[in-house]
Amino acid sequence: MVTGWRIAAAAAAAFLCLCTVACAQGQDHFTVLFTSSLRGNLEGLSRGRGGLARIECLKNNYSNVLLLDSGDFIYGGPAISTLLQGESTVDIYNRMGYSAVSFGNLDFSATLTDVQRRVVQANFTWLGANMVLNETTWEQPWWVKPYVVLRVSNVSVCVIGLDTPATPITGHNNTLNGLSASVVCAPTHKQEPRSATQLKQCCTTCSAITILAQIPFDNQTIIGVTYEGLNTLVDNLNAANKPVLLAIGADAGKFYRRGPTVIASAGQDGVFLGQIDVSVQNGVPTVSTNTSHILVVNSTTCGEDPAIKNRIGNWSMIVEPLTERVIATTEGSILKGTRNEESKLGNMVADSMLWRIKQVQPNVSMVLLDNVLLADVPCASPPCEITWQDTFDILPFQNKLVTMTLNGSQVRQSC
């Protein structure tokens, strides 16, 4: 009996590998538009920034488009997506014509059943070539595909997806028990022959590979484990004589060249849209750096596509009766401050958690809270109302309270 699943071998993070080959001689052209870390921000942020209706408006200016997302697109943001377990976001992605997404760690912020429902709902393909069932050599869950072959202009594009190795320690524990991690495209794939075979099957006739990654450019350390950033991954591929044409990451909107590889990212929350123009001459693809950009998404760069705007509005009306409910009032602003200092908002959240857990376990004496709070509670003209939407803005990840028994020395270490 198979009991769970894992992410196999050692990797950098979630990414997609694109392999392109022209089916005929001559010249073809297509544009890759990409988003990353949308975090359910369908309507956009304040002051007219972002929003999928504006991204759709920008997309309508291009022809021969391949629309991709590198993951973390459902959870970690407003209630319009989180409260509905991503049903609203997948619906909008379907209507916009996304072709493929790669799993990111935040996409596992709910239960495995929720993940499977979103996969079934999607018209696009969910990818994760390194997501493998436990107790098997390389059998994958039914709800994930290792790659998909897409068609744009006269070019075949093979997209391979990989998930992030941070997923086992950052996702929903009921979904992710027993995960490890892997990189198919890096030289470390030698320790996983099956993954190398998948890459070869997908890209045998390709003249270039592009990586779309839900990882930062630089290496990062999480709980004592260092994971390769996109720069290191590109360097390793170049050193192994496996250079890639394009590498797309998850930092703030950037665009630069590293050796033979163009590296770009589209930032977070849908306030940027990556645009990469690719020309294919006699089967050889080239990134047109002069016409490729990281586009700012706001009210000055494009309007809102009416159909997408109206559809998002329908989803908003579904959650409004709950999100607009007033749960408290305040006589002044409650600010999160900097990450390394005590703040009014941090104290309020910690007190709220302590109050809640004492209802279940009265002997709990303290709360330890990582001060990663994502929004302030502004109040210009008190008294001001605090709504349930405000709580989603502050704590969007659906985390659970966990109780532990600690001695004094362990409490000191945790602080």
mmCIF file of N, CA and C in Angstrom, residues 310-367:
data_model
loop_
_atom_site.group_PDB
_atom_site.id
_atom_site.type_symbol
_atom_site.label_atom_id
_atom_site.label_comp_id
_atom_site.label_asym_id
_atom_site.label_seq_id
_atom_site.Cartn_x
_atom_site.Cartn_y
_atom_site.Cartn_z
ATOM 1 N N ASN A 310 -15.603 41.492 -14.270
ATOM 2 C CA ASN A 310 -16.945 41.102 -13.837
ATOM 3 C C ASN A 310 -16.938 39.742 -13.156
ATOM 4 N N ARG A 311 -16.140 38.822 -13.680
ATOM 5 C CA ARG A 311 -16.086 37.484 -13.076
ATOM 6 C C ARG A 311 -15.477 37.559 -11.676
ATOM 7 N N ILE A 312 -14.411 38.347 -11.516
ATOM 8 C CA ILE A 312 -13.820 38.523 -10.189
ATOM 9 C C ILE A 312 -14.838 39.161 -9.247
ATOM 10 N N GLY A 313 -15.616 40.109 -9.766
ATOM 11 C CA GLY A 313 -16.650 40.743 -8.961
ATOM 12 C C GLY A 313 -17.678 39.745 -8.450
ATOM 13 N N ASN A 314 -18.019 38.762 -9.272
ATOM 14 C CA ASN A 314 -18.957 37.729 -8.838
ATOM 15 C C ASN A 314 -18.404 36.934 -7.658
ATOM 16 N N TRP A 315 -17.131 36.584 -7.730
ATOM 17 C CA TRP A 315 -16.507 35.855 -6.625
ATOM 18 C C TRP A 315 -16.412 36.730 -5.381
ATOM 19 N N SER A 316 -16.144 38.013 -5.586
ATOM 20 C CA SER A 316 -16.048 38.923 -4.442
ATOM 21 C C SER A 316 -17.370 39.003 -3.686
ATOM 22 N N MET A 317 -18.480 39.012 -4.415
ATOM 23 C CA MET A 317 -19.785 39.095 -3.765
ATOM 24 C C MET A 317 -20.085 37.861 -2.921
ATOM 25 N N ILE A 318 -19.490 36.732 -3.285
ATOM 26 C CA ILE A 318 -19.722 35.505 -2.525
ATOM 27 C C ILE A 318 -19.097 35.601 -1.133
ATOM 28 N N VAL A 319 -17.904 36.200 -1.038
ATOM 29 C CA VAL A 319 -17.205 36.236 0.253
ATOM 30 C C VAL A 319 -17.492 37.508 1.051
ATOM 31 N N GLU A 320 -18.054 38.532 0.419
ATOM 32 C CA GLU A 320 -18.260 39.810 1.111
ATOM 33 C C GLU A 320 -19.092 39.721 2.381
ATOM 34 N N PRO A 321 -20.167 38.941 2.429
ATOM 35 C CA PRO A 321 -20.944 38.898 3.675
ATOM 36 C C PRO A 321 -20.111 38.490 4.882
ATOM 37 N N LEU A 322 -19.075 37.707 4.676
ATOM 38 C CA LEU A 322 -18.215 37.297 5.778
ATOM 39 C C LEU A 322 -17.056 38.267 5.977
ATOM 40 N N THR A 323 -16.391 38.652 4.880
ATOM 41 C CA THR A 323 -15.193 39.479 5.019
ATOM 42 C C THR A 323 -15.505 40.882 5.510
ATOM 43 N N GLU A 324 -16.704 41.387 5.237
ATOM 44 C CA GLU A 324 -17.049 42.738 5.678
ATOM 45 C C GLU A 324 -17.631 42.775 7.093
ATOM 46 N N ARG A 325 -17.747 41.627 7.719
ATOM 47 C CA ARG A 325 -18.280 41.583 9.077
ATOM 48 C C ARG A 325 -17.319 42.251 10.057
ATOM 49 N N VAL A 326 -17.811 43.170 10.872
ATOM 50 C CA VAL A 326 -16.985 43.880 11.849
ATOM 51 C C VAL A 326 -16.797 42.985 13.072
ATOM 52 N N ILE A 327 -15.531 42.792 13.469
ATOM 53 C CA ILE A 327 -15.240 41.946 14.625
ATOM 54 C C ILE A 327 -14.676 42.742 15.802
ATOM 55 N N ALA A 328 -14.282 44.011 15.559
ATOM 56 C CA ALA A 328 -13.719 44.816 16.644
ATOM 57 C C ALA A 328 -13.632 46.265 16.191
ATOM 58 N N THR A 329 -13.344 47.155 17.111
ATOM 59 C CA THR A 329 -13.042 48.555 16.795
ATOM 60 C C THR A 329 -11.739 48.942 17.467
ATOM 61 N N THR A 330 -11.092 49.955 16.947
ATOM 62 C CA THR A 330 -9.833 50.431 17.510
ATOM 63 C C THR A 330 -9.845 51.951 17.583
ATOM 64 N N GLU A 331 -9.146 52.475 18.577
ATOM 65 C CA GLU A 331 -9.050 53.923 18.758
ATOM 66 C C GLU A 331 -7.806 54.505 18.104
ATOM 67 N N GLY A 332 -7.040 53.667 17.403
ATOM 68 C CA GLY A 332 -5.838 54.148 16.724
ATOM 69 C C GLY A 332 -5.265 53.072 15.824
ATOM 70 N N SER A 333 -4.270 53.432 15.020
ATOM 71 C CA SER A 333 -3.631 52.475 14.122
ATOM 72 C C SER A 333 -2.912 51.392 14.916
ATOM 73 N N ILE A 334 -2.967 50.175 14.388
ATOM 74 C CA ILE A 334 -2.256 49.041 14.993
ATOM 75 C C ILE A 334 -1.233 48.582 13.964
ATOM 76 N N LEU A 335 0.033 48.864 14.210
ATOM 77 C CA LEU A 335 1.083 48.679 13.209
ATOM 78 C C LEU A 335 1.948 47.478 13.536
ATOM 79 N N LYS A 336 2.465 46.829 12.468
ATOM 80 C CA LYS A 336 3.277 45.629 12.640
ATOM 81 C C LYS A 336 4.729 45.940 12.961
ATOM 82 N N GLY A 337 5.190 47.163 12.674
ATOM 83 C CA GLY A 337 6.574 47.522 12.944
ATOM 84 C C GLY A 337 7.536 46.720 12.093
ATOM 85 N N THR A 338 8.788 46.657 12.507
ATOM 86 C CA THR A 338 9.779 45.856 11.800
ATOM 87 C C THR A 338 9.772 44.446 12.344
ATOM 88 N N ARG A 339 10.390 43.535 11.611
ATOM 89 C CA ARG A 339 10.300 42.124 11.972
ATOM 90 C C ARG A 339 10.979 41.824 13.304
ATOM 91 N N ASN A 340 11.992 42.577 13.696
ATOM 92 C CA ASN A 340 12.788 42.256 14.871
ATOM 93 C C ASN A 340 12.436 43.083 16.099
ATOM 94 N N GLU A 341 11.267 43.719 16.098
ATOM 95 C CA GLU A 341 10.888 44.516 17.257
ATOM 96 C C GLU A 341 9.472 44.177 17.698
ATOM 97 N N GLU A 342 9.222 44.426 18.978
ATOM 98 C CA GLU A 342 7.879 44.252 19.503
ATOM 99 C C GLU A 342 6.975 45.323 18.899
ATOM 100 N N SER A 343 5.737 44.958 18.622
ATOM 101 C CA SER A 343 4.825 45.902 17.997
ATOM 102 C C SER A 343 3.424 45.734 18.572
ATOM 103 N N LYS A 344 2.601 46.755 18.373
ATOM 104 C CA LYS A 344 1.218 46.684 18.830
ATOM 105 C C LYS A 344 0.466 45.550 18.143
ATOM 106 N N LEU A 345 0.705 45.410 16.840
ATOM 107 C CA LEU A 345 0.002 44.356 16.110
ATOM 108 C C LEU A 345 0.466 42.979 16.562
ATOM 109 N N GLY A 346 1.763 42.816 16.759
ATOM 110 C CA GLY A 346 2.277 41.539 17.242
ATOM 111 C C GLY A 346 1.706 41.183 18.600
ATOM 112 N N ASN A 347 1.622 42.169 19.493
ATOM 113 C CA ASN A 347 1.046 41.913 20.815
ATOM 114 C C ASN A 347 -0.432 41.530 20.708
ATOM 115 N N MET A 348 -1.164 42.221 19.823
ATOM 116 C CA MET A 348 -2.581 41.920 19.679
ATOM 117 C C MET A 348 -2.796 40.507 19.138
ATOM 118 N N VAL A 349 -2.002 40.112 18.138
ATOM 119 C CA VAL A 349 -2.148 38.776 17.571
ATOM 120 C C VAL A 349 -1.771 37.713 18.599
ATOM 121 N N ALA A 350 -0.671 37.934 19.334
ATOM 122 C CA ALA A 350 -0.258 36.967 20.347
ATOM 123 C C ALA A 350 -1.311 36.836 21.447
ATOM 124 N N ASP A 351 -1.867 37.962 21.891
ATOM 125 C CA ASP A 351 -2.918 37.915 22.909
ATOM 126 C C ASP A 351 -4.157 37.179 22.394
ATOM 127 N N SER A 352 -4.492 37.394 21.125
ATOM 128 C CA SER A 352 -5.645 36.715 20.542
ATOM 129 C C SER A 352 -5.422 35.204 20.482
ATOM 130 N N MET A 353 -4.211 34.807 20.105
ATOM 131 C CA MET A 353 -3.898 33.383 20.048
ATOM 132 C C MET A 353 -3.952 32.760 21.436
ATOM 133 N N LEU A 354 -3.407 33.460 22.423
ATOM 134 C CA LEU A 354 -3.420 32.932 23.788
ATOM 135 C C LEU A 354 -4.852 32.782 24.300
ATOM 136 N N TRP A 355 -5.689 33.782 24.011
ATOM 137 C CA TRP A 355 -7.097 33.702 24.411
ATOM 138 C C TRP A 355 -7.772 32.492 23.780
ATOM 139 N N ARG A 356 -7.502 32.257 22.496
ATOM 140 C CA ARG A 356 -8.165 31.151 21.797
ATOM 141 C C ARG A 356 -7.691 29.800 22.315
ATOM 142 N N ILE A 357 -6.401 29.617 22.491
ATOM 143 C CA ILE A 357 -5.903 28.303 22.888
ATOM 144 C C ILE A 357 -6.275 27.975 24.329
ATOM 145 N N LYS A 358 -6.427 28.997 25.173
ATOM 146 C CA LYS A 358 -6.835 28.765 26.565
ATOM 147 C C LYS A 358 -8.265 28.245 26.653
ATOM 148 N N GLN A 359 -9.059 28.487 25.626
ATOM 149 C CA GLN A 359 -10.405 27.929 25.619
ATOM 150 C C GLN A 359 -10.382 26.413 25.503
ATOM 151 N N VAL A 360 -9.292 25.885 24.915
ATOM 152 C CA VAL A 360 -9.162 24.443 24.711
ATOM 153 C C VAL A 360 -8.223 23.828 25.747
ATOM 154 N N GLN A 361 -7.116 24.534 26.018
ATOM 155 C CA GLN A 361 -6.122 24.049 26.973
ATOM 156 C C GLN A 361 -5.797 25.172 27.953
ATOM 157 N N PRO A 362 -6.520 25.248 29.063
ATOM 158 C CA PRO A 362 -6.377 26.370 30.004
ATOM 159 C C PRO A 362 -4.989 26.511 30.612
ATOM 160 N N ASN A 363 -4.177 25.457 30.606
ATOM 161 C CA ASN A 363 -2.863 25.519 31.255
ATOM 162 C C ASN A 363 -1.787 26.166 30.386
ATOM 163 N N VAL A 364 -2.085 26.502 29.138
ATOM 164 C CA VAL A 364 -1.101 27.170 28.288
ATOM 165 C C VAL A 364 -0.773 28.539 28.887
ATOM 166 N N SER A 365 0.526 28.872 28.965
ATOM 167 C CA SER A 365 0.939 30.088 29.673
ATOM 168 C C SER A 365 1.521 31.164 28.781
ATOM 169 N N MET A 366 1.902 30.829 27.543
ATOM 170 C CA MET A 366 2.517 31.848 26.691
ATOM 171 C C MET A 366 2.381 31.456 25.233
ATOM 172 N N VAL A 367 2.570 32.445 24.351
ATOM 173 C CA VAL A 367 2.539 32.239 22.901
ATOM 174 C C VAL A 367 3.855 32.704 22.307
#
